[in-house]
Short mmCIF file of C-alpha atoms in Angstrom, two decimals:
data_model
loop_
_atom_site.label_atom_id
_atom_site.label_comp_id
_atom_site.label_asym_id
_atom_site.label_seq_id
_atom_site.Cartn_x
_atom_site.Cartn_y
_atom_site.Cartn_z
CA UNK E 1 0.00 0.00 0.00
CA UNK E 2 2.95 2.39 0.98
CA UNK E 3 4.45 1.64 -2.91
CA UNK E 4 0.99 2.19 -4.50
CA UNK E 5 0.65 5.85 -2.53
CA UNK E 6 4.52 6.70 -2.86
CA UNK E 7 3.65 6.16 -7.03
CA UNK E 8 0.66 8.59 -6.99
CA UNK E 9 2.37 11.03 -4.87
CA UNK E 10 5.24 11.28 -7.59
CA UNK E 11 2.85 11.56 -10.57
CA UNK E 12 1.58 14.28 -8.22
CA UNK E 13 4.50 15.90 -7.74
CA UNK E 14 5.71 15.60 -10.90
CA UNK E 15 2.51 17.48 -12.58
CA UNK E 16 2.82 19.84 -9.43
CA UNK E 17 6.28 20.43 -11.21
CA UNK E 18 4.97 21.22 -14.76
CA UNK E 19 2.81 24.19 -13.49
CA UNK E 20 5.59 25.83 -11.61
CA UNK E 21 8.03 25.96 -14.23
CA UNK E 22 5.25 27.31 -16.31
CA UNK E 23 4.19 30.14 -13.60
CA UNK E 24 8.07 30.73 -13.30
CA UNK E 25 8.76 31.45 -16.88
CA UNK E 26 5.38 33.59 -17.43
CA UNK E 27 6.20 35.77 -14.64
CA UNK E 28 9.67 36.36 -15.88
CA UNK E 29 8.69 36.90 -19.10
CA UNK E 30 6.24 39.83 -18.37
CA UNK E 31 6.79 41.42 -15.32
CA UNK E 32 8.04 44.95 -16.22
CA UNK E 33 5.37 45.15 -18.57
CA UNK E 34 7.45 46.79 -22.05
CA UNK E 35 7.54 44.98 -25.32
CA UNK E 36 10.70 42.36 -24.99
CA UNK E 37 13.49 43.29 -27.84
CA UNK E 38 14.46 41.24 -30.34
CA UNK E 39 16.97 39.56 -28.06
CA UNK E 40 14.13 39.16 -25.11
CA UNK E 41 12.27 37.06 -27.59
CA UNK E 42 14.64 35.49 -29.29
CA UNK E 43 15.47 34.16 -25.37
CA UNK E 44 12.03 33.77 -24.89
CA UNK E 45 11.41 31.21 -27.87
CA UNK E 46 14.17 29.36 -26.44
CA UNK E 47 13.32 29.71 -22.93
CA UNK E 48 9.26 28.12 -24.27
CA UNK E 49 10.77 25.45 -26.20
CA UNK E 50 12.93 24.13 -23.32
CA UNK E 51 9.74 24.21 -21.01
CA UNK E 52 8.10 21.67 -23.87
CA UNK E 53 11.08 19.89 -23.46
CA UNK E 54 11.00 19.67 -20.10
CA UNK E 55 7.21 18.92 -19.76
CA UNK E 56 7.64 15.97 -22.80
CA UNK E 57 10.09 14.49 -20.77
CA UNK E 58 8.03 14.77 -17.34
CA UNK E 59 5.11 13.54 -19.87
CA UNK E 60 7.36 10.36 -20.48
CA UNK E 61 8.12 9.50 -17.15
CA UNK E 62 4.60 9.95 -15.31
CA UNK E 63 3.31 7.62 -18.16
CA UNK E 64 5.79 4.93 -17.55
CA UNK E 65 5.21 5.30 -14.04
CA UNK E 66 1.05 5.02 -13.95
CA UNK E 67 2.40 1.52 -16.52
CA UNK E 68 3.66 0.45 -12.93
CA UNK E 69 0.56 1.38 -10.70
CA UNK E 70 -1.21 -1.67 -9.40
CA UNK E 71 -5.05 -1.75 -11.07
CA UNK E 72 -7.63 -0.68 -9.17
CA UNK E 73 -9.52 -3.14 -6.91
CA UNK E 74 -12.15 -5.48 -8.74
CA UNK E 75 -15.93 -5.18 -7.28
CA UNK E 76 -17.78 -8.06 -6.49
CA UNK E 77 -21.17 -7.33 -5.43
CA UNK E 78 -23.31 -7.96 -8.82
CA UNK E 79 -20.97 -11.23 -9.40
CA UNK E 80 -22.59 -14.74 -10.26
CA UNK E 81 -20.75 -17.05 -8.11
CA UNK E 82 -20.02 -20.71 -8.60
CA UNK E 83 -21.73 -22.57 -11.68
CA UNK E 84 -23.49 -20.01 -14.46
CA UNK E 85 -26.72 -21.95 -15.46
CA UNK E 86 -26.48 -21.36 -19.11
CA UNK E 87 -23.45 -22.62 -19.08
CA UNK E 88 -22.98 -25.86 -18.08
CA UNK E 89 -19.57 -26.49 -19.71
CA UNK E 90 -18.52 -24.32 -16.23
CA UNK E 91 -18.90 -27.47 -14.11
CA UNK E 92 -15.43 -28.86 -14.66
CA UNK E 93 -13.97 -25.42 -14.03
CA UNK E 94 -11.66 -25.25 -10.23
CA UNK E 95 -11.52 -21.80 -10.52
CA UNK E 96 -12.57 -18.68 -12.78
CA UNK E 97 -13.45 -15.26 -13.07
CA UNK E 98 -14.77 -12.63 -15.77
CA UNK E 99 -14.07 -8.92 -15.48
CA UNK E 100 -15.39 -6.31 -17.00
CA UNK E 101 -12.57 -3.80 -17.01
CA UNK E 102 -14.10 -0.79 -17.80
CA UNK E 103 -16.57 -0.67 -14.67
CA UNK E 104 -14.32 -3.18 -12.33
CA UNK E 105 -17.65 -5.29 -12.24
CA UNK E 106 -16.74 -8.53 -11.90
CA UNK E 107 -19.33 -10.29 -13.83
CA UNK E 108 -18.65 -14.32 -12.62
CA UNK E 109 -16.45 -16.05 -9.98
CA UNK E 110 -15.64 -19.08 -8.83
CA UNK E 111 -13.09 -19.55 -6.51
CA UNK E 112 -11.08 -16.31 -7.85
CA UNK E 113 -9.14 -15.70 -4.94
CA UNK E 114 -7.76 -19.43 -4.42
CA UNK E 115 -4.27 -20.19 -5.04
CA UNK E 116 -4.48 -22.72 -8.05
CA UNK E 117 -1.63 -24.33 -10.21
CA UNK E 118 -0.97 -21.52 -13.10
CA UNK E 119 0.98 -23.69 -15.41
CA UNK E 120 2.45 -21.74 -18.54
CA UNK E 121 0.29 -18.39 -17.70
CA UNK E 122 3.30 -18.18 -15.29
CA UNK E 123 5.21 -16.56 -18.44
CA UNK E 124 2.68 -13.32 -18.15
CA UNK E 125 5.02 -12.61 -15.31
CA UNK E 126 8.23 -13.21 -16.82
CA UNK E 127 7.16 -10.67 -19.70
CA UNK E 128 6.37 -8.31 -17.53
CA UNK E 129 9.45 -8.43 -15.49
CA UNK E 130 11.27 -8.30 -19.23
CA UNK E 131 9.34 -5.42 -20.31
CA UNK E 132 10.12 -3.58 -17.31
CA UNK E 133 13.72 -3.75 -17.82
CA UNK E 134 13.75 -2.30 -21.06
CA UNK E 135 11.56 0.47 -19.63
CA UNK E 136 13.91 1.13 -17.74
CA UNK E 137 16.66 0.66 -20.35
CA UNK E 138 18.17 -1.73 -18.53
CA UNK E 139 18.12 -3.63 -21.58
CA UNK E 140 16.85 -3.64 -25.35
CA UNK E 141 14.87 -5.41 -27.29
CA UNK E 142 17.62 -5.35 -29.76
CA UNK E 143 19.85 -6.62 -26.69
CA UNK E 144 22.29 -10.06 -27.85
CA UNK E 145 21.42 -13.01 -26.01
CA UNK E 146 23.59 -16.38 -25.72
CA UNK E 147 22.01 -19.53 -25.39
CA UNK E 148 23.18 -21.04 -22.06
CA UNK E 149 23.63 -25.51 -21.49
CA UNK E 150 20.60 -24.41 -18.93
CA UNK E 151 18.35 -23.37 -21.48
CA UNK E 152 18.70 -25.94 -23.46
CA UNK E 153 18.59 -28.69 -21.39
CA UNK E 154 14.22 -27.22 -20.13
CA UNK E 155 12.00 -29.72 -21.87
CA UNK E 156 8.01 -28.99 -22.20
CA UNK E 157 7.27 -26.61 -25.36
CA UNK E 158 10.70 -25.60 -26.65
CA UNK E 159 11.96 -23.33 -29.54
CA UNK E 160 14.73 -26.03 -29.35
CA UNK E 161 17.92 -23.60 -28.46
CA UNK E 162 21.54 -24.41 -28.82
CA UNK E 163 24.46 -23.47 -26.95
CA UNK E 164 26.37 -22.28 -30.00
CA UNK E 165 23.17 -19.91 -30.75
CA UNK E 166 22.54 -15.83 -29.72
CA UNK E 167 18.94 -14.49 -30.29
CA UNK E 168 17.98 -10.91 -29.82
CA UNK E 169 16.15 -10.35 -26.80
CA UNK E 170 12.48 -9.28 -28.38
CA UNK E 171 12.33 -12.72 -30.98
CA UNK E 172 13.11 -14.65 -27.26
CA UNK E 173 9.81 -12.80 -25.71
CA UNK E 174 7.94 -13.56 -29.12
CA UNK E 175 8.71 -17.32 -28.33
CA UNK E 176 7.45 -16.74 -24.94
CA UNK E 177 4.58 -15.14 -25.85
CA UNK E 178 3.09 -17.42 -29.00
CA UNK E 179 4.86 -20.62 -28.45
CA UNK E 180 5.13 -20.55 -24.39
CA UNK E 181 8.62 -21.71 -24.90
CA UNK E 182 10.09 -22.70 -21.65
CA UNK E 183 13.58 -22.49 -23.29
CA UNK E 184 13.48 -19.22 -24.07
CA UNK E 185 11.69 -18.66 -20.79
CA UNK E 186 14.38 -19.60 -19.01
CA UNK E 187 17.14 -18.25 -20.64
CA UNK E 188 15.47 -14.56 -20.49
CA UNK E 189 15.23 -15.29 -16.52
CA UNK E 190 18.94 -16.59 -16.24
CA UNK E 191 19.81 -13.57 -18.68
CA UNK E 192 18.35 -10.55 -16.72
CA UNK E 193 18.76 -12.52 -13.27
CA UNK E 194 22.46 -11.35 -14.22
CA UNK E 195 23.03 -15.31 -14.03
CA UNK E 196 21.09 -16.06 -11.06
CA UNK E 197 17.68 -17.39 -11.97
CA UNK E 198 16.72 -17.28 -8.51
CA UNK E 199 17.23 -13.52 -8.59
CA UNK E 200 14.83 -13.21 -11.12
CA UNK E 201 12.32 -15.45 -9.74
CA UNK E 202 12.65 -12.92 -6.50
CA UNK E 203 11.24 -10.62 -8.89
CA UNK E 204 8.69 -12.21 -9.57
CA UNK E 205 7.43 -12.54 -6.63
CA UNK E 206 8.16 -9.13 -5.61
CA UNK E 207 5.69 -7.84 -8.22
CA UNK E 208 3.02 -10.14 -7.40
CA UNK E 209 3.01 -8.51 -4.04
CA UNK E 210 3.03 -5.00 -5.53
CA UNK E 211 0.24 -6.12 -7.71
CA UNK E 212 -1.81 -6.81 -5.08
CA UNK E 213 -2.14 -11.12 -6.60
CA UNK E 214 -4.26 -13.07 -4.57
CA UNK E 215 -2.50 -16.28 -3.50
CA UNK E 216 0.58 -16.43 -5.77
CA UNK E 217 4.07 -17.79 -5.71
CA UNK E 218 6.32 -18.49 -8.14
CA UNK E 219 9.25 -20.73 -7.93
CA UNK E 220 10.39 -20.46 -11.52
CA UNK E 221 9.84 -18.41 -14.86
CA UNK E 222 8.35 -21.27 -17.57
CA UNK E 223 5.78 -22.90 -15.29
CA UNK E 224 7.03 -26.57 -15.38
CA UNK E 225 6.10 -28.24 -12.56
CA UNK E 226 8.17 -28.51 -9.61
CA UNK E 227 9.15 -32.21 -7.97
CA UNK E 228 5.80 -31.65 -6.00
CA UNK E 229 2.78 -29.69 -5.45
CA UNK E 230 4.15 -27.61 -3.40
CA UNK E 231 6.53 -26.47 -5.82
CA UNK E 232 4.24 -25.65 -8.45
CA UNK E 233 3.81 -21.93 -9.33
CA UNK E 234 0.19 -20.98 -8.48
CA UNK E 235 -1.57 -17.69 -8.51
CA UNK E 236 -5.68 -17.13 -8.14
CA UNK E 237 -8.36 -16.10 -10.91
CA UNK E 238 -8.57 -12.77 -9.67
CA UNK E 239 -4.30 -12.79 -9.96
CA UNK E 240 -4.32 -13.74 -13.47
CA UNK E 241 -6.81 -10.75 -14.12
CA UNK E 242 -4.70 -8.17 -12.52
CA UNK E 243 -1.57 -9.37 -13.95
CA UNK E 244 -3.55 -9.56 -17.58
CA UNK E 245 -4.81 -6.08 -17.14
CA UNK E 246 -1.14 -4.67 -16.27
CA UNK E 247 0.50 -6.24 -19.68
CA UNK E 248 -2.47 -4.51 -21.94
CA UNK E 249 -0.66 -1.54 -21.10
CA UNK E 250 2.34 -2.91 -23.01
CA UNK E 251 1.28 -2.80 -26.38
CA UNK E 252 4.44 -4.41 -27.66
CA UNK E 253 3.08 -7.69 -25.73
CA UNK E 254 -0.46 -7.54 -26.69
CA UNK E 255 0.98 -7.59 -30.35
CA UNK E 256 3.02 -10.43 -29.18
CA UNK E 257 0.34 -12.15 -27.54
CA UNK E 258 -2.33 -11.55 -30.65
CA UNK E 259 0.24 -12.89 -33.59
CA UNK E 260 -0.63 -16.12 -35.20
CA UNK E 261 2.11 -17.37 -36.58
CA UNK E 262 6.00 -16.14 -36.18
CA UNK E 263 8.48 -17.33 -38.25
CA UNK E 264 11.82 -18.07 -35.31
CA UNK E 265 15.34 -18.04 -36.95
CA UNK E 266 14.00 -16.51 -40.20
CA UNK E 267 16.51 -16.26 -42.78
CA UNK E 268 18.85 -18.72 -41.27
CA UNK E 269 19.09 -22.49 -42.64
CA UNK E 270 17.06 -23.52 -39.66
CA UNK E 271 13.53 -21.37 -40.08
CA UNK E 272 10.98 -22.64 -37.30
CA UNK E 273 7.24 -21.52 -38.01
CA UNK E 274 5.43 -21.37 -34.87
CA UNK E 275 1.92 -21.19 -33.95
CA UNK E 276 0.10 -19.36 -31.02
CA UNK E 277 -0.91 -21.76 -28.33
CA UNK E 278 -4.06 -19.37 -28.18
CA UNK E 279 -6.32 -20.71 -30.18
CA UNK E 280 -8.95 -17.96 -29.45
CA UNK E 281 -7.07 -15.02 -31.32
CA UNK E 282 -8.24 -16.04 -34.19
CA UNK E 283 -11.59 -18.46 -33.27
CA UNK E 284 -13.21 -15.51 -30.93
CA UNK E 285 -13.54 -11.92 -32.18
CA UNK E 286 -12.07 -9.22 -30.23
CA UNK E 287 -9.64 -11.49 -28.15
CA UNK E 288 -6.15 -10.23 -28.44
CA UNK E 289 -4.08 -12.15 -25.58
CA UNK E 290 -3.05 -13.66 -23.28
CA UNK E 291 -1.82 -17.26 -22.30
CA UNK E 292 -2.27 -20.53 -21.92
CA UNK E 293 -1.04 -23.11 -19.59
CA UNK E 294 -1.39 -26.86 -18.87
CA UNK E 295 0.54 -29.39 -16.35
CA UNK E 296 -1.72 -32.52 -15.00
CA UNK E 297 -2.05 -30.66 -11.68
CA UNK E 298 -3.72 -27.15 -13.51
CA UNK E 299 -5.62 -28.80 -15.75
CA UNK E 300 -5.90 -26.69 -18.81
CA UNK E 301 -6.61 -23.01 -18.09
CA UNK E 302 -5.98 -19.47 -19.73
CA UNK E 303 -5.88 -16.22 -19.59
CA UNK E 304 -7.69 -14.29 -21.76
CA UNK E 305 -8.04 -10.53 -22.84
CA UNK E 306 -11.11 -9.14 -25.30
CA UNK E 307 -11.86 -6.21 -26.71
CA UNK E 308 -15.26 -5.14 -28.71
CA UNK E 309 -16.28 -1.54 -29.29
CA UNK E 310 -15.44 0.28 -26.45
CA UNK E 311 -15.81 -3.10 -23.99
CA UNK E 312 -12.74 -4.58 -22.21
CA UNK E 313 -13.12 -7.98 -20.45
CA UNK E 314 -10.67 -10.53 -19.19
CA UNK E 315 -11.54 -14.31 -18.51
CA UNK E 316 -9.30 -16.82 -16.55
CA UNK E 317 -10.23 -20.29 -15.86
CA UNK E 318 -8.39 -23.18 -14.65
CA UNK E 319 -9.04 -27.19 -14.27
CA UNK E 320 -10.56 -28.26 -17.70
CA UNK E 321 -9.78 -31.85 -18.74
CA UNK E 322 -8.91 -30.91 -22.62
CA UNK E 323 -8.00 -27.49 -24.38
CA UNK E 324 -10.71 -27.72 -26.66
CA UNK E 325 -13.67 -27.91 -23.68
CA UNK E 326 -12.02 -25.24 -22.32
CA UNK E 327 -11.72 -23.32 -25.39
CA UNK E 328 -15.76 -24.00 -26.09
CA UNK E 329 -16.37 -22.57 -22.82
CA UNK E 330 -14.04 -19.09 -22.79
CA UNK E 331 -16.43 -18.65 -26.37
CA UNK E 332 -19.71 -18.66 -24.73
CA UNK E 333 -18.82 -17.40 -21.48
CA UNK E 334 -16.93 -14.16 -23.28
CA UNK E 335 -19.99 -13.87 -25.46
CA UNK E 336 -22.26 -14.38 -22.18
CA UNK E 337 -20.11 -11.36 -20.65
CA UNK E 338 -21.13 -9.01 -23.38
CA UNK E 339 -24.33 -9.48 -22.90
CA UNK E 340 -24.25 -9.17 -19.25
CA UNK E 341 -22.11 -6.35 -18.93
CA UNK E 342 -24.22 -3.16 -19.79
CA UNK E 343 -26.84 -4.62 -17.44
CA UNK E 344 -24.81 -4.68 -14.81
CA UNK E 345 -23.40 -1.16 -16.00
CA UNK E 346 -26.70 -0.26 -15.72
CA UNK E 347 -27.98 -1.64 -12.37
CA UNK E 348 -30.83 -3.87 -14.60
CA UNK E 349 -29.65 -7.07 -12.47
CA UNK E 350 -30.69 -7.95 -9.41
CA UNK E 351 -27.60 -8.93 -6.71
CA UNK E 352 -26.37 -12.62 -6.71
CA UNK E 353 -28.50 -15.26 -4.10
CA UNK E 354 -25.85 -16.89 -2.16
CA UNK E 355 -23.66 -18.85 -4.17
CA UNK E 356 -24.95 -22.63 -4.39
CA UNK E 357 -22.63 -25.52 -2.98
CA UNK E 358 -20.16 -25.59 -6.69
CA UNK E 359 -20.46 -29.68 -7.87
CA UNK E 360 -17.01 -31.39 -7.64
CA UNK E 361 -15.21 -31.03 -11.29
CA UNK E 362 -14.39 -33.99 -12.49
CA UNK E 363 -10.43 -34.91 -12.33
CA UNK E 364 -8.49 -36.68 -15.00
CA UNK E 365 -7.08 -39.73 -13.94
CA UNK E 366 -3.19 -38.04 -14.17
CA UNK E 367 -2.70 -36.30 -10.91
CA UNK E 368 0.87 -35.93 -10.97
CA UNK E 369 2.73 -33.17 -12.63
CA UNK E 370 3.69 -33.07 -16.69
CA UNK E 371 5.31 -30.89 -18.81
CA UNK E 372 3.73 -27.67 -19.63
CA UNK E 373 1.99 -27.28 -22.73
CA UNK E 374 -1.22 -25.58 -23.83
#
């Protein structure tokens, strides 16, 4: 809480700051009242054009700080908790929630706030941890990166790195991002952990608490599952959401995240076309992002961002026995959302009964942990 006020103080402070040079200058400028000389204005055109300077630059920075500001709290009270009736499908579901960003209505839940096995949507964090450091200019996207014997010896979805290779930082976070290559997710937590994963993984942790995640831990940056459950990254429905809604304001990742197909190593002798694990880009209109994830212990779940017209709402959902029930599911209950939404917007809905005892999802008969896929 102390982080999120110091932020909004600065932004304050900083826009305090704008205004005072401003009064500053003006003052100078005409306090005795005679028409300036040619050498007064000459000064004068200078003087205003390093104020726009200065006020671009102060611009800059309060935008890339408000990037860092944790979202505002999500709002419960008109929610439809547990199973949605016209949706059966929502059974098998552990967990879920749908947002509706634009009023902070959350428009379903089902155990948002528990701490659930997160799979691959664990690479949402290590993007954002990326993207912060070339904020910061830490590093580039244009920044050289060797392949380490680490990297290549993760297993799960791979882009298949080699020792003897170097990739520019922003085609790693495209692997990430479409393929949910836990290669390259590695190697870009190894890299900017200044060789110390661990570091890194600190991090991400770190800006889960910031964020304000229900229930999350993370004890690496692919998702792979650890030797047991209780090394598993997990995170909550509602911490999915919030960490969904802080990479929209990166639109270098929702690009990322919305891309179809990427061609890795293009024009080398060793071309790999890959494929977004996100089906829904291109099967539901309006989604744009954001990750998948599957071990035995998740189930398959995703996050999911969608835009149409003016409408922004983001889906999570964990548990479901295949990708393609799950899949069928996000469809109708995004489509359900859109419906909902203005009534809720509006007050037209009556608030929730108590929630009804949520049936027991059925389990697959794996329980222990797999590589992470879709």
């Amino acid at each position: 809480m102390k982080s999120k006020t110091a932020s909004i103080l600065f932004i304050l402070a900083i826009i305090a700051g704008i205004h005072v040079i401003g009064i500053f200058f003006f003052m100078k400028s005409g306090k005795d009242g005679k028409s300036p000389s040619p050498q007064t204005t000459a000064r004068t055109e200078a003087e205003n054009s390093a104020i726009a300077k200065a006020e671009e630059e102060i611009k800059k920075k309060v935008e890339e700080k408000a990037k860092d500001v944790p979202p505002l709290p999500y709002d419960y009270s008109l929610a439809v908790n547990g199973n949605i009736p016209e949706l059966p499908q929502g059974a098998v579901a552990k967990s879920g929630i749908l947002v509706d960003i634009n009023t902070r209505k959350v428009l379903w839940a089902k155990n948002a706030k528990e701490g659930v096995p997160i799979a691959s949507m664990t690479k949402m964090m290590t993007l954002l941890i990326a993207m912060e450091d070339v904020r910061n200019e830490k590093v580039s996207l244009s920044t050289d990166v060797k392949v380490t014997k680490h990297a290549y010896k993760i297993g799960g979805s791979q882009v298949y790195l080699d020792p003897r290779e170097t990739f520019k930082l922003e085609d790693l976070l495209k692997t990430i991002a479409i393929k949910s290559a836990n290669d390259s997710a590695y190697l870009v937590s190894e890299f900017l952990g200044g060789g110390d994963v661990e570091s890194f993984i600190s991090r991400m942790n770190q800006k889960a608490e910031y964020l304000n995640m229900p229930n999350t831990k993370f004890f690496n940056a692919h998702g792979l599952p650890g030797t047991t459950s209780k090394e598993d990254n997990i995170s909550s429905a509602e911490g999915m959401a919030i960490l969904a809604e802080v990479l929209l304001r990166s639109p270098k990742i929702v690009e990322w995240a919305s891309t179809p197909t990427f061609t890795f190593r293009e024009g080398t002798d060793k071309p790999m076309l890959i494929t977004n694990h996100n089906k829904l880009v291109n099967e539901c209109p309006g989604v744009d992002g954001m990750k998948t994830g599957f071990i035995n212990r998740s189930g398959f779940c995703i996050t999911v961002t969608c835009k149409r017209a003016d409408r922004r709402l983001i889906a999570v959902v964990t548990g479901f026995n295949t990708w393609k029930d799950r899949n069928s599911f996000v469809k109708k209950l995004i489509d359900w959302g859109y419906r909902r939404a203005p009534l809720v917007e509006s007050g037209k809905v009556p608030p929730p009964k108590a929630a009804e005892p949520v049936k027991k999802a059925a389990t697959s008969k794996k329980t222990s942990g797999a590589k992470s896929k879709k």
